[in-house]
Amino acid sequence: MIRACCIGWPVTHVRSPLIHGFWLKEHAIRGEYGPEAVEPGQVDAFLRSLADRGYAGCNVTIPHKEAAFAAMDEVDPGAVAVGAVNTVWLDGGRLIGMNSDVIGFLKNLDDHVPNWEREVRHAVVLGAGGAARGIVHGLLSRGVETITVANRSLSKAEAIAASHPSSLRVADWASVPALLADADLLVNTTSLGMKGQPPLDLPLDTLKPTAIVSDIVYVPLVTDLLARAEARGHRTVEGLGMLLHQAVPGFEKWFGITPKVTRGLWEHVAADIRGT
């Protein structure tokens, strides 16, 4: 029996057990994946005891991603860029961590708009949190020439831009509509538009017709931003695919099989979201 888990505080809301449970059943693996509530301040101790608890590794959700990063013996470049870890596995007793959100975002974008990097020269990223850091890192790795990070707090956007001053620009929220006229890709990394959160109040009138619109929010499955973009004829990228793709590396490390993100898996998790 191979066991893995997801740690967070709280952790009852996570949908990772739905994803990994689907794959375990699909591949007939004798394994187990479930939530583990870990209090703040106990992350390092829990991770150091993974083997004693019978776990091959774990996923990490809010608010523990930064604490997990600090506890690792080794991390991948994506985790370094974001300063956070969401996937952990054991290698000879050492804690190895990565940030698969970067992979998840790019794979999802590839699925929806194949060869998108051939046409995206300027991307506008809304928000300046951990998700924005990861997505900026991913876009730069695919050769996007210019990225504008727009955030209500300019200091947070400037902190991201400082890492790549030649490629990154910053903008305040009020200037976003004017930026859209030159944007090939618009990405919302904020929680605006999520169920229970205020809407993303952003007119799309200035967005050029060929632009791609992506939203990492997946509850609801089609956000107001995506619905308005679709109505204008834009190619859109929903957020659930990112969640599914980011789960692949962990499953591969823990259970030894590289699972596929299929329409069946998407519908399985989407049904749960629709029921909330």
Coordinates of C-alpha atoms in Angstrom, one line a residue:
M1 CA 0.0 0.0 0.0
I2 CA 1.5 3.3 -1.2
R3 CA 0.2 6.3 0.7
A4 CA 0.3 10.1 0.0
C5 CA -1.6 13.0 1.4
C6 CA -2.4 16.7 1.1
I7 CA -1.5 19.0 4.0
G8 CA -3.2 22.3 4.7
W9 CA -5.0 24.3 7.4
P10 CA -7.9 23.9 6.8
V11 CA -7.8 21.1 4.3
T12 CA -11.4 19.9 4.0
H13 CA -11.9 22.0 0.9
V14 CA -9.2 20.4 -1.3
R15 CA -10.1 18.4 -4.4
S16 CA -6.8 16.6 -4.7
P17 CA -8.3 13.4 -3.2
L18 CA -10.8 13.3 -6.1
I19 CA -8.0 13.6 -8.7
H20 CA -5.6 11.1 -7.2
G21 CA -8.5 8.7 -6.2
F22 CA -9.6 8.7 -9.9
W23 CA -6.1 7.8 -11.1
L24 CA -5.6 5.1 -8.4
K25 CA -8.8 3.4 -9.5
E26 CA -8.0 3.9 -13.2
H27 CA -4.6 2.3 -12.9
A28 CA -5.7 -0.3 -10.3
I29 CA -3.0 0.8 -7.9
R30 CA -3.2 -0.4 -4.3
G31 CA -2.7 3.1 -2.9
E32 CA -4.3 5.7 -0.7
Y33 CA -4.5 9.5 -0.8
G34 CA -6.2 11.7 1.7
P35 CA -6.2 15.1 3.5
E36 CA -4.1 15.8 6.6
A37 CA -4.8 18.9 8.7
V38 CA -1.5 20.4 9.8
E39 CA -1.5 23.4 12.1
P40 CA 0.7 26.4 11.2
G41 CA 4.1 26.0 13.0
Q42 CA 3.9 22.2 12.6
V43 CA 4.8 21.9 8.9
D44 CA 8.5 21.2 9.3
A45 CA 7.9 18.5 11.9
F46 CA 5.1 16.8 9.9
L47 CA 7.2 16.8 6.7
R48 CA 10.2 15.3 8.6
S49 CA 7.9 12.5 9.8
L50 CA 6.4 11.6 6.5
A51 CA 8.2 8.2 6.3
D52 CA 7.3 7.4 9.9
R53 CA 3.7 8.1 9.1
G54 CA 3.8 5.8 6.1
Y55 CA 3.7 8.4 3.4
A56 CA 5.7 8.5 0.2
G57 CA 5.1 12.2 -0.1
C58 CA 2.4 14.9 -0.1
N59 CA 0.9 17.9 -1.7
V60 CA 0.9 21.2 0.1
T61 CA -1.9 23.7 0.0
I62 CA -2.5 27.1 1.6
P63 CA -1.2 28.4 4.0
H64 CA 1.8 26.0 4.1
K65 CA 3.5 26.3 0.7
E66 CA 6.2 28.8 1.9
A67 CA 6.9 26.8 5.1
A68 CA 7.2 23.6 3.0
F69 CA 9.7 25.4 0.8
A70 CA 11.9 26.2 3.8
A71 CA 11.8 22.6 5.0
M72 CA 13.1 21.0 1.8
D73 CA 16.5 19.5 1.3
E74 CA 16.3 20.2 -2.4
V75 CA 13.9 22.2 -4.6
D76 CA 13.4 22.7 -8.4
P77 CA 13.9 26.0 -10.2
G78 CA 10.1 26.6 -10.4
A79 CA 9.9 26.4 -6.6
V80 CA 12.9 28.8 -6.2
A81 CA 11.2 31.3 -8.6
V82 CA 8.0 31.3 -6.5
G83 CA 9.5 30.7 -3.1
A84 CA 6.9 28.0 -2.5
V85 CA 6.5 24.2 -2.7
N86 CA 3.2 22.3 -3.5
T87 CA 4.6 18.8 -4.2
V88 CA 6.9 16.8 -1.9
W89 CA 8.5 13.4 -2.1
L90 CA 11.2 11.4 -0.3
D91 CA 14.4 10.4 -2.0
G92 CA 16.7 8.4 0.3
G93 CA 15.3 10.1 3.3
R94 CA 15.8 13.6 1.8
L95 CA 12.8 15.9 1.3
I96 CA 12.6 17.0 -2.4
G97 CA 10.1 19.6 -3.4
M98 CA 8.8 21.3 -6.5
N99 CA 6.2 23.8 -7.5
S100 CA 4.0 22.0 -10.1
D101 CA 1.6 25.0 -10.5
V102 CA 4.0 26.3 -13.1
I103 CA 3.8 23.0 -15.1
G104 CA 0.0 22.9 -14.5
F105 CA -0.5 26.4 -16.0
L106 CA 1.6 25.8 -19.0
K107 CA 0.2 22.3 -19.8
N108 CA -3.3 23.7 -19.5
L109 CA -2.5 26.5 -21.9
D110 CA -0.9 24.1 -24.3
D111 CA -4.1 22.0 -24.3
H112 CA -6.4 24.8 -25.0
V113 CA -4.3 26.8 -27.4
P114 CA -1.6 24.7 -29.0
N115 CA 1.5 26.6 -30.1
W116 CA 0.3 29.7 -28.3
E117 CA 3.9 30.8 -27.7
R118 CA 4.3 31.5 -31.4
E119 CA 1.9 34.4 -31.1
V120 CA 2.2 35.7 -27.6
R121 CA 4.8 38.5 -27.4
H122 CA 3.1 40.5 -24.6
A123 CA 1.3 39.0 -21.7
V124 CA -0.7 41.0 -19.0
V125 CA -0.8 39.2 -15.7
L126 CA -3.4 40.4 -13.1
G127 CA -2.2 40.0 -9.5
A128 CA 1.1 39.7 -7.8
G129 CA 0.8 36.8 -5.4
G130 CA 2.5 33.4 -5.4
A131 CA 0.4 32.2 -8.4
A132 CA 1.5 35.3 -10.4
R133 CA 5.1 34.6 -9.6
G134 CA 4.8 31.1 -10.9
I135 CA 3.0 32.0 -14.1
V136 CA 5.5 34.8 -14.9
H137 CA 8.3 32.3 -14.4
G138 CA 6.5 29.8 -16.8
L139 CA 5.8 32.4 -19.4
L140 CA 9.4 33.6 -19.4
S141 CA 10.6 30.0 -19.8
R142 CA 8.5 29.7 -23.0
G143 CA 10.0 32.9 -24.5
V144 CA 7.4 35.5 -23.9
E145 CA 9.2 38.8 -24.5
T146 CA 7.3 41.2 -22.4
I147 CA 5.1 40.6 -19.3
T148 CA 3.2 43.4 -17.5
V149 CA 2.2 42.6 -14.0
A150 CA -0.8 44.7 -12.9
N151 CA -1.7 44.9 -9.2
R152 CA -3.5 47.3 -6.9
S153 CA -0.4 47.3 -4.7
L154 CA 2.5 48.4 -7.0
S155 CA 5.1 47.4 -4.5
K156 CA 4.1 43.7 -4.8
A157 CA 4.2 43.9 -8.6
E158 CA 7.6 45.7 -8.5
A159 CA 9.0 42.8 -6.3
I160 CA 8.2 40.3 -9.0
A161 CA 9.5 42.6 -11.8
A162 CA 12.8 43.1 -10.0
S163 CA 13.8 39.5 -10.8
H164 CA 13.7 40.1 -14.6
P165 CA 13.9 43.9 -15.1
S166 CA 14.5 43.5 -18.9
S167 CA 11.3 41.6 -19.5
L168 CA 8.9 42.6 -16.8
R169 CA 6.9 45.8 -16.4
V170 CA 4.5 46.9 -13.7
A171 CA 1.2 48.7 -14.0
D172 CA -1.5 50.0 -11.6
W173 CA -5.0 48.7 -11.9
A174 CA -6.4 51.8 -13.5
S175 CA -4.1 51.5 -16.5
V176 CA -5.0 47.9 -17.4
P177 CA -7.7 48.7 -20.0
A178 CA -5.2 50.7 -22.0
L179 CA -2.6 47.8 -21.8
L180 CA -5.1 45.3 -23.2
A181 CA -4.9 46.9 -26.7
D182 CA -1.3 45.5 -27.0
A183 CA -1.8 42.2 -25.0
D184 CA -1.7 38.8 -26.7
L185 CA -2.5 37.0 -23.5
L186 CA -4.4 38.1 -20.4
V187 CA -4.1 36.0 -17.3
N188 CA -6.1 36.5 -14.1
T189 CA -4.2 35.1 -11.1
T190 CA -6.3 36.9 -8.5
S191 CA -9.2 35.5 -6.5
L192 CA -11.6 38.0 -8.1
G193 CA -14.4 36.2 -9.8
M194 CA -14.2 33.2 -7.5
K195 CA -17.3 32.0 -5.8
G196 CA -17.8 34.1 -2.6
Q197 CA -15.4 36.8 -3.8
P198 CA -16.0 40.1 -5.5
P199 CA -16.2 40.0 -9.4
L200 CA -13.3 41.0 -11.6
D201 CA -14.5 44.4 -12.8
L202 CA -12.4 44.8 -15.9
P203 CA -13.9 46.0 -19.2
L204 CA -12.6 44.0 -22.2
D205 CA -13.6 46.6 -24.9
T206 CA -10.0 47.4 -25.6
L207 CA -8.7 43.8 -25.8
K208 CA -7.6 42.9 -29.4
P209 CA -9.7 40.2 -31.0
T210 CA -6.8 37.7 -31.3
A211 CA -5.9 37.8 -27.6
I212 CA -6.1 34.7 -25.4
V213 CA -7.8 35.0 -22.0
S214 CA -6.9 32.7 -19.1
D215 CA -8.4 32.6 -15.6
I216 CA -6.8 30.3 -12.9
V217 CA -10.1 30.5 -10.9
Y218 CA -12.0 27.2 -11.3
V219 CA -15.0 27.8 -9.0
P220 CA -17.2 28.6 -10.9
L221 CA -15.9 26.5 -13.9
V222 CA -16.6 29.4 -16.2
T223 CA -15.9 32.7 -14.5
D224 CA -17.5 36.0 -15.6
L225 CA -14.2 37.0 -17.2
L226 CA -14.2 33.9 -19.3
A227 CA -17.9 34.2 -20.2
R228 CA -17.4 37.8 -21.4
A229 CA -14.3 36.9 -23.3
E230 CA -16.0 34.0 -25.0
A231 CA -18.9 36.2 -26.0
R232 CA -16.4 38.5 -27.7
G233 CA -14.9 35.6 -29.6
H234 CA -11.7 35.2 -27.7
R235 CA -10.0 31.9 -27.1
T236 CA -10.2 31.1 -23.4
V237 CA -8.4 28.9 -20.9
E238 CA -10.4 27.8 -17.8
G239 CA -8.7 27.1 -14.5
L240 CA -9.7 23.5 -13.7
G241 CA -7.2 22.1 -16.2
M242 CA -4.4 23.8 -14.4
L243 CA -5.4 22.1 -11.1
L244 CA -5.5 18.7 -12.9
H245 CA -2.2 19.0 -14.6
Q246 CA -0.4 20.2 -11.5
A247 CA -1.3 17.0 -9.8
V248 CA 0.5 14.8 -12.4
P249 CA 4.1 15.1 -11.1
G250 CA 3.2 14.1 -7.6
F251 CA 1.3 11.0 -8.6
E252 CA 4.2 10.0 -10.8
K253 CA 6.7 10.4 -8.0
W254 CA 4.6 8.6 -5.4
F255 CA 2.9 5.9 -7.4
G256 CA 5.3 5.3 -10.2
I257 CA 2.9 5.9 -13.1
T258 CA 2.5 9.1 -15.2
P259 CA -1.3 9.6 -15.3
K260 CA -3.1 11.4 -18.1
V261 CA -5.4 14.4 -17.8
T262 CA -8.5 13.2 -19.6
R263 CA -12.0 14.5 -20.3
G264 CA -13.2 11.8 -17.9
L265 CA -11.1 13.2 -15.1
W266 CA -12.2 16.8 -15.9
E267 CA -15.9 15.8 -15.7
H268 CA -15.3 13.8 -12.5
V269 CA -13.9 16.9 -10.7
A270 CA -16.3 19.3 -12.5
A271 CA -19.3 17.4 -11.2
D272 CA -18.1 18.0 -7.6
I273 CA -17.6 21.7 -8.3
R274 CA -21.0 22.0 -9.8
G275 CA -22.5 20.5 -6.7
T276 CA -20.9 23.1 -4.3

